[in-house]
Amino acid sequence: MKMDEPGTHSDERADAPAGGEAIDHASAQQLETPLSIDDEMAEINKLLEEDPDDFQAQCRLGELYFAKGMLEEAETTVTKAIETAENIRAQMSQSLAMYYSNLGTIQATRSKVEEAMGQFKKALDLNGRDVLALFNLGRALYDKDQYMEAMPLYERLVEVTPDDPIAWFQLAKVYEKLDLRNISDLHTIDAAIGAYRRVLELEPQKLEAAFALMEVYMHLRKPEEAISVMETAVENNPDEPLAYYNLISTYEKVKRFAEADKTRERLKSRFASRKPSESKGK
């Protein structure tokens, strides 16, 4: 069998039409020829009609404007490219922060607290307003008695979610802890009272906040305020025995025994008048 001589084509290629090589060469030359500035601008404008948020195309168009000496158009176009890219980066940062927060929540649920805290910190580095990271990192720090570190997280959280009673409740607890002299030199008890009252504005039935606020007032030797809080708690939770018990206890602590007895009778009367099926259901 005779092999092809060097520099020759096989029989299959030998049958190609004459002039084929010239056509291929012309096509290659056409492909390698760069577009003129005007032609490239026209092509980019077509791309931007299809995708106005293509920041790479916007930036290239700005470069072409600059090359043509159209400085105002160049500045406007590149500025738009930057704004578009920044918006995309912000969206990506928020998404990535959410992923870190989700991972931290999973790890915290698996009792991997230190690893979880690391994920929440990464989330906040990307998005300082990530609600899940703010709450969970603050909670982890609170559980470690690191109240000073938890405070700014919860303060930021109530700025982001001003109508969330849970966020205000956590902040109130932090303020209350920081007012203790063995913990800090801060005077945050008024801030704690304000935060507890904000919780009760948002969720009047939240007995946990009412009880905590009552205890703060009793500690400050302000029994009238404590009684007022518990009387309001009973009004807002008429079917909750714990509200009555705490009001009775508060009355008795300040030696207002007649009011304590009256409240006790109200409690007995209210629950004695229930139908047996209602009591059983409760």
mmCIF file of C-alpha atoms in Angstrom:
data_model
loop_
_atom_site.group_PDB
_atom_site.id
_atom_site.type_symbol
_atom_site.label_atom_id
_atom_site.label_comp_id
_atom_site.label_asym_id
_atom_site.label_seq_id
_atom_site.Cartn_x
_atom_site.Cartn_y
_atom_site.Cartn_z
ATOM 1 C CA MET A 1 0.000 0.000 0.000
ATOM 2 C CA LYS A 2 1.352 3.337 -1.083
ATOM 3 C CA MET A 3 1.258 6.073 1.538
ATOM 4 C CA ASP A 4 0.412 9.685 0.716
ATOM 5 C CA GLU A 5 3.401 11.734 -0.112
ATOM 6 C CA PRO A 6 4.325 14.460 2.316
ATOM 7 C CA GLY A 7 2.329 17.620 1.701
ATOM 8 C CA THR A 8 -0.418 15.896 -0.299
ATOM 9 C CA HIS A 9 -4.065 15.171 0.651
ATOM 10 C CA SER A 10 -5.824 11.830 0.742
ATOM 11 C CA ASP A 11 -8.017 10.673 -2.179
ATOM 12 C CA GLU A 12 -11.165 11.881 -0.349
ATOM 13 C CA ARG A 13 -9.838 15.399 -0.185
ATOM 14 C CA ALA A 14 -8.400 15.227 -3.650
ATOM 15 C CA ASP A 15 -11.981 15.143 -4.942
ATOM 16 C CA ALA A 16 -12.788 18.541 -3.331
ATOM 17 C CA PRO A 17 -13.933 21.221 -5.806
ATOM 18 C CA ALA A 18 -11.256 23.382 -7.252
ATOM 19 C CA GLY A 19 -10.897 26.670 -5.522
ATOM 20 C CA GLY A 20 -12.063 25.257 -2.151
ATOM 21 C CA GLU A 21 -8.866 26.291 -0.459
ATOM 22 C CA ALA A 22 -9.263 29.862 -1.702
ATOM 23 C CA ILE A 23 -12.825 30.020 -0.292
ATOM 24 C CA ASP A 24 -11.706 28.698 3.113
ATOM 25 C CA HIS A 25 -8.844 31.173 3.226
ATOM 26 C CA ALA A 26 -11.157 34.084 2.375
ATOM 27 C CA SER A 27 -13.573 33.036 5.128
ATOM 28 C CA ALA A 28 -10.752 32.865 7.645
ATOM 29 C CA GLN A 29 -9.564 36.320 6.646
ATOM 30 C CA GLN A 30 -13.090 37.683 7.085
ATOM 31 C CA LEU A 31 -13.371 36.153 10.554
ATOM 32 C CA GLU A 32 -10.046 37.607 11.635
ATOM 33 C CA THR A 33 -10.871 41.121 10.451
ATOM 34 C CA PRO A 34 -11.873 43.212 13.501
ATOM 35 C CA LEU A 35 -15.094 45.142 13.426
ATOM 36 C CA SER A 36 -14.952 48.877 13.071
ATOM 37 C CA ILE A 37 -15.870 50.889 16.156
ATOM 38 C CA ASP A 38 -19.221 51.830 14.659
ATOM 39 C CA ASP A 39 -20.013 48.237 13.706
ATOM 40 C CA GLU A 40 -19.061 46.973 17.166
ATOM 41 C CA MET A 41 -21.194 49.674 18.800
ATOM 42 C CA ALA A 42 -24.116 48.604 16.635
ATOM 43 C CA GLU A 43 -23.657 44.982 17.679
ATOM 44 C CA ILE A 44 -23.432 45.907 21.365
ATOM 45 C CA ASN A 45 -26.570 48.027 21.140
ATOM 46 C CA LYS A 46 -28.384 45.008 19.709
ATOM 47 C CA LEU A 47 -27.209 42.962 22.691
ATOM 48 C CA LEU A 48 -28.393 45.635 25.125
ATOM 49 C CA GLU A 49 -31.810 45.722 23.492
ATOM 50 C CA GLU A 50 -32.133 42.035 24.355
ATOM 51 C CA ASP A 51 -30.495 42.331 27.798
ATOM 52 C CA PRO A 52 -30.351 45.893 29.195
ATOM 53 C CA ASP A 53 -28.632 44.610 32.367
ATOM 54 C CA ASP A 54 -25.591 43.192 30.573
ATOM 55 C CA PHE A 55 -23.039 45.300 32.461
ATOM 56 C CA GLN A 56 -20.097 43.875 30.505
ATOM 57 C CA ALA A 57 -21.657 45.042 27.263
ATOM 58 C CA GLN A 58 -22.402 48.424 28.849
ATOM 59 C CA CYS A 59 -18.800 48.796 29.939
ATOM 60 C CA ARG A 60 -17.463 47.868 26.489
ATOM 61 C CA LEU A 61 -19.825 50.373 24.898
ATOM 62 C CA GLY A 62 -18.434 53.013 27.239
ATOM 63 C CA GLU A 63 -14.906 52.148 26.120
ATOM 64 C CA LEU A 64 -15.949 52.595 22.493
ATOM 65 C CA TYR A 65 -17.547 55.945 23.240
ATOM 66 C CA PHE A 66 -14.283 56.955 24.886
ATOM 67 C CA ALA A 67 -12.309 55.824 21.827
ATOM 68 C CA LYS A 68 -14.509 58.044 19.620
ATOM 69 C CA GLY A 69 -14.001 60.998 21.953
ATOM 70 C CA MET A 70 -17.631 60.954 23.111
ATOM 71 C CA LEU A 71 -16.714 61.525 26.750
ATOM 72 C CA GLU A 72 -20.140 62.374 28.149
ATOM 73 C CA GLU A 73 -21.682 59.252 26.632
ATOM 74 C CA ALA A 74 -18.693 57.205 27.854
ATOM 75 C CA GLU A 75 -19.106 58.436 31.420
ATOM 76 C CA THR A 76 -22.866 57.841 31.435
ATOM 77 C CA THR A 77 -22.561 54.340 30.011
ATOM 78 C CA VAL A 78 -19.760 53.169 32.297
ATOM 79 C CA THR A 79 -21.590 54.629 35.315
ATOM 80 C CA LYS A 80 -24.637 52.609 34.335
ATOM 81 C CA ALA A 81 -22.469 49.493 33.986
ATOM 82 C CA ILE A 82 -21.104 49.997 37.500
ATOM 83 C CA GLU A 83 -24.578 50.528 38.949
ATOM 84 C CA THR A 84 -25.842 47.378 37.286
ATOM 85 C CA ALA A 85 -22.863 45.328 38.477
ATOM 86 C CA GLU A 86 -23.197 46.706 42.023
ATOM 87 C CA ASN A 87 -26.871 45.754 42.096
ATOM 88 C CA ILE A 88 -26.026 42.234 40.980
ATOM 89 C CA ARG A 89 -23.254 42.000 43.571
ATOM 90 C CA ALA A 90 -25.641 43.177 46.312
ATOM 91 C CA GLN A 91 -28.187 40.555 45.284
ATOM 92 C CA MET A 92 -25.519 37.861 45.264
ATOM 93 C CA SER A 93 -24.248 38.984 48.673
ATOM 94 C CA GLN A 94 -27.750 38.775 50.127
ATOM 95 C CA SER A 95 -28.246 35.320 48.680
ATOM 96 C CA LEU A 96 -24.883 34.079 49.913
ATOM 97 C CA ALA A 97 -25.560 35.558 53.352
ATOM 98 C CA MET A 98 -28.831 33.637 53.454
ATOM 99 C CA TYR A 99 -26.996 30.410 52.605
ATOM 100 C CA TYR A 100 -24.477 30.967 55.412
ATOM 101 C CA SER A 101 -27.330 31.698 57.823
ATOM 102 C CA ASN A 102 -29.125 28.532 56.803
ATOM 103 C CA LEU A 103 -25.947 26.509 57.279
ATOM 104 C CA GLY A 104 -25.414 28.088 60.688
ATOM 105 C CA THR A 105 -28.962 27.235 61.714
ATOM 106 C CA ILE A 106 -28.437 23.621 60.695
ATOM 107 C CA GLN A 107 -25.156 23.440 62.617
ATOM 108 C CA ALA A 108 -26.695 25.073 65.697
ATOM 109 C CA THR A 109 -29.512 22.531 65.610
ATOM 110 C CA ARG A 110 -26.829 19.836 65.601
ATOM 111 C CA SER A 111 -25.211 21.475 68.670
ATOM 112 C CA LYS A 112 -22.215 22.688 66.649
ATOM 113 C CA VAL A 113 -22.446 26.100 68.262
ATOM 114 C CA GLU A 114 -18.967 27.418 67.472
ATOM 115 C CA GLU A 115 -19.211 26.416 63.827
ATOM 116 C CA ALA A 116 -22.687 27.930 63.633
ATOM 117 C CA MET A 117 -21.481 31.219 65.074
ATOM 118 C CA GLY A 118 -18.789 31.320 62.405
ATOM 119 C CA GLN A 119 -21.402 30.929 59.669
ATOM 120 C CA PHE A 120 -23.574 33.695 61.127
ATOM 121 C CA LYS A 121 -20.570 36.022 61.222
ATOM 122 C CA LYS A 122 -19.817 35.259 57.565
ATOM 123 C CA ALA A 123 -23.433 36.023 56.721
ATOM 124 C CA LEU A 124 -23.232 39.388 58.477
ATOM 125 C CA ASP A 125 -19.974 40.234 56.724
ATOM 126 C CA LEU A 126 -21.887 39.901 53.458
ATOM 127 C CA ASN A 127 -25.168 41.414 54.616
ATOM 128 C CA GLY A 128 -25.221 43.244 57.923
ATOM 129 C CA ARG A 129 -29.033 43.244 57.890
ATOM 130 C CA ASP A 130 -29.548 39.493 57.597
ATOM 131 C CA VAL A 131 -32.338 38.891 60.128
ATOM 132 C CA LEU A 132 -31.657 35.212 60.749
ATOM 133 C CA ALA A 133 -27.943 35.788 61.364
ATOM 134 C CA LEU A 134 -28.552 38.779 63.651
ATOM 135 C CA PHE A 135 -31.066 36.880 65.764
ATOM 136 C CA ASN A 136 -29.208 33.582 65.990
ATOM 137 C CA LEU A 137 -25.746 35.040 66.599
ATOM 138 C CA GLY A 138 -27.227 37.342 69.244
ATOM 139 C CA ARG A 139 -28.953 34.378 70.862
ATOM 140 C CA ALA A 140 -25.766 32.313 70.857
ATOM 141 C CA LEU A 141 -23.819 35.159 72.473
ATOM 142 C CA TYR A 142 -26.578 35.679 75.055
ATOM 143 C CA ASP A 143 -26.471 31.993 75.955
ATOM 144 C CA LYS A 144 -22.708 32.370 76.476
ATOM 145 C CA ASP A 145 -23.313 35.366 78.808
ATOM 146 C CA GLN A 146 -21.646 37.657 76.258
ATOM 147 C CA TYR A 147 -24.257 40.368 76.616
ATOM 148 C CA MET A 148 -22.094 43.263 75.440
ATOM 149 C CA GLU A 149 -21.468 41.468 72.154
ATOM 150 C CA ALA A 150 -25.134 40.503 71.807
ATOM 151 C CA MET A 151 -26.459 44.021 72.408
ATOM 152 C CA PRO A 152 -25.437 45.683 69.094
ATOM 153 C CA LEU A 153 -26.766 42.705 67.140
ATOM 154 C CA TYR A 154 -30.208 42.986 68.704
ATOM 155 C CA GLU A 155 -30.175 46.772 68.408
ATOM 156 C CA ARG A 156 -29.549 46.374 64.694
ATOM 157 C CA LEU A 157 -32.207 43.666 64.512
ATOM 158 C CA VAL A 158 -34.948 45.947 65.866
ATOM 159 C CA GLU A 159 -33.876 48.583 63.357
ATOM 160 C CA VAL A 160 -34.346 46.059 60.551
ATOM 161 C CA THR A 161 -37.564 44.552 61.993
ATOM 162 C CA PRO A 162 -39.085 47.293 64.180
ATOM 163 C CA ASP A 163 -42.434 45.501 64.469
ATOM 164 C CA ASP A 164 -41.089 42.124 65.592
ATOM 165 C CA PRO A 165 -41.950 41.511 69.283
ATOM 166 C CA ILE A 166 -39.478 38.628 69.528
ATOM 167 C CA ALA A 167 -36.577 40.875 68.519
ATOM 168 C CA TRP A 168 -37.612 43.516 71.076
ATOM 169 C CA PHE A 169 -38.002 40.865 73.778
ATOM 170 C CA GLN A 170 -34.479 39.559 73.212
ATOM 171 C CA LEU A 171 -33.105 43.108 73.297
ATOM 172 C CA ALA A 172 -34.995 43.814 76.529
ATOM 173 C CA LYS A 173 -33.436 40.758 78.174
ATOM 174 C CA VAL A 174 -29.958 41.872 77.091
ATOM 175 C CA TYR A 175 -30.503 45.380 78.481
ATOM 176 C CA GLU A 176 -31.764 43.929 81.748
ATOM 177 C CA LYS A 177 -28.663 41.748 82.106
ATOM 178 C CA LEU A 178 -26.299 44.608 81.284
ATOM 179 C CA ASP A 179 -27.790 46.720 84.055
ATOM 180 C CA LEU A 180 -26.507 44.252 86.659
ATOM 181 C CA ARG A 181 -23.420 45.702 88.345
ATOM 182 C CA ASN A 182 -21.560 42.388 88.291
ATOM 183 C CA ILE A 183 -21.889 42.313 84.506
ATOM 184 C CA SER A 184 -21.304 45.878 83.293
ATOM 185 C CA ASP A 185 -21.174 49.527 84.288
ATOM 186 C CA LEU A 186 -23.921 50.422 81.868
ATOM 187 C CA HIS A 187 -27.233 51.797 83.079
ATOM 188 C CA THR A 188 -29.630 50.098 80.712
ATOM 189 C CA ILE A 189 -32.659 49.370 82.890
ATOM 190 C CA ASP A 190 -34.696 52.212 81.373
ATOM 191 C CA ALA A 191 -33.869 50.867 77.927
ATOM 192 C CA ALA A 192 -34.996 47.411 79.110
ATOM 193 C CA ILE A 193 -38.310 48.846 80.340
ATOM 194 C CA GLY A 194 -38.807 50.614 77.027
ATOM 195 C CA ALA A 195 -38.083 47.426 75.089
ATOM 196 C CA TYR A 196 -40.461 45.326 77.236
ATOM 197 C CA ARG A 197 -43.183 47.948 76.765
ATOM 198 C CA ARG A 198 -42.584 47.860 73.015
ATOM 199 C CA VAL A 199 -43.114 44.087 73.088
ATOM 200 C CA LEU A 200 -46.441 44.551 74.857
ATOM 201 C CA GLU A 201 -47.493 47.229 72.359
ATOM 202 C CA LEU A 202 -46.855 44.803 69.521
ATOM 203 C CA GLU A 203 -48.163 41.697 71.295
ATOM 204 C CA PRO A 204 -50.349 42.588 74.318
ATOM 205 C CA GLN A 205 -50.978 38.913 75.110
ATOM 206 C CA LYS A 206 -47.284 38.099 75.612
ATOM 207 C CA LEU A 207 -47.301 37.140 79.285
ATOM 208 C CA GLU A 208 -43.577 36.447 79.398
ATOM 209 C CA ALA A 209 -42.865 40.111 78.685
ATOM 210 C CA ALA A 210 -45.483 41.264 81.212
ATOM 211 C CA PHE A 211 -43.995 39.058 83.929
ATOM 212 C CA ALA A 212 -40.460 40.266 83.164
ATOM 213 C CA LEU A 213 -41.543 43.928 83.221
ATOM 214 C CA MET A 214 -43.406 43.408 86.484
ATOM 215 C CA GLU A 215 -40.271 41.912 88.054
ATOM 216 C CA VAL A 216 -38.187 44.881 86.868
ATOM 217 C CA TYR A 217 -40.590 47.346 88.464
ATOM 218 C CA MET A 218 -40.682 45.360 91.714
ATOM 219 C CA HIS A 219 -36.879 45.327 91.795
ATOM 220 C CA LEU A 220 -36.911 49.104 91.316
ATOM 221 C CA ARG A 221 -39.439 49.381 94.162
ATOM 222 C CA LYS A 222 -42.136 50.698 91.893
ATOM 223 C CA PRO A 223 -45.077 48.524 92.960
ATOM 224 C CA GLU A 224 -47.766 50.681 91.368
ATOM 225 C CA GLU A 225 -46.166 50.268 87.948
ATOM 226 C CA ALA A 226 -45.788 46.526 88.555
ATOM 227 C CA ILE A 227 -49.456 46.193 89.527
ATOM 228 C CA SER A 228 -50.533 48.223 86.493
ATOM 229 C CA VAL A 229 -48.593 45.892 84.206
ATOM 230 C CA MET A 230 -50.214 42.807 85.717
ATOM 231 C CA GLU A 231 -53.719 44.278 85.733
ATOM 232 C CA THR A 232 -53.321 44.995 82.021
ATOM 233 C CA ALA A 233 -51.985 41.464 81.510
ATOM 234 C CA VAL A 234 -55.164 40.022 83.073
ATOM 235 C CA GLU A 235 -57.323 42.246 80.851
ATOM 236 C CA ASN A 236 -55.452 41.065 77.768
ATOM 237 C CA ASN A 237 -55.414 37.405 78.859
ATOM 238 C CA PRO A 238 -58.725 36.841 80.653
ATOM 239 C CA ASP A 239 -58.585 33.069 80.124
ATOM 240 C CA GLU A 240 -55.006 32.609 81.346
ATOM 241 C CA PRO A 241 -54.790 31.555 85.033
ATOM 242 C CA LEU A 242 -51.101 32.494 85.236
ATOM 243 C CA ALA A 243 -51.978 36.137 84.652
ATOM 244 C CA TYR A 244 -54.325 36.094 87.661
ATOM 245 C CA TYR A 245 -51.829 34.228 89.856
ATOM 246 C CA ASN A 246 -49.098 36.756 89.146
ATOM 247 C CA LEU A 247 -51.419 39.674 89.795
ATOM 248 C CA ILE A 248 -52.494 38.099 93.103
ATOM 249 C CA SER A 249 -48.840 37.558 94.048
ATOM 250 C CA THR A 250 -47.992 41.170 93.199
ATOM 251 C CA TYR A 251 -50.869 42.458 95.315
ATOM 252 C CA GLU A 252 -49.753 40.319 98.248
ATOM 253 C CA LYS A 253 -46.128 41.482 98.001
ATOM 254 C CA VAL A 254 -47.261 45.067 98.573
ATOM 255 C CA LYS A 255 -49.788 44.025 101.256
ATOM 256 C CA ARG A 256 -52.874 44.836 99.219
ATOM 257 C CA PHE A 257 -54.598 41.718 100.477
ATOM 258 C CA ALA A 258 -58.177 42.813 99.805
ATOM 259 C CA GLU A 259 -57.409 43.247 96.101
ATOM 260 C CA ALA A 260 -55.572 39.942 96.098
ATOM 261 C CA ASP A 261 -58.618 38.178 97.545
ATOM 262 C CA LYS A 262 -60.922 39.909 95.093
ATOM 263 C CA THR A 263 -58.752 38.792 92.160
ATOM 264 C CA ARG A 264 -58.688 35.262 93.563
ATOM 265 C CA GLU A 265 -62.479 35.235 93.614
ATOM 266 C CA ARG A 266 -62.562 36.512 90.032
ATOM 267 C CA LEU A 267 -60.307 33.644 89.051
ATOM 268 C CA LYS A 268 -62.476 31.037 90.776
ATOM 269 C CA SER A 269 -65.669 32.495 89.389
ATOM 270 C CA ARG A 270 -64.379 32.675 85.833
ATOM 271 C CA PHE A 271 -63.122 29.109 85.645
ATOM 272 C CA ALA A 272 -65.904 27.585 87.749
ATOM 273 C CA SER A 273 -68.484 28.944 85.303
ATOM 274 C CA ARG A 274 -66.988 27.050 82.396
ATOM 275 C CA LYS A 275 -68.794 24.076 80.910
ATOM 276 C CA PRO A 276 -67.132 20.705 81.646
ATOM 277 C CA SER A 277 -66.436 20.190 77.928
ATOM 278 C CA GLU A 278 -64.605 23.560 77.761
ATOM 279 C CA SER A 279 -62.481 22.750 80.792
ATOM 280 C CA LYS A 280 -61.618 19.376 79.348
ATOM 281 C CA GLY A 281 -60.654 20.922 76.031
ATOM 282 C CA LYS A 282 -58.302 23.346 77.746
#
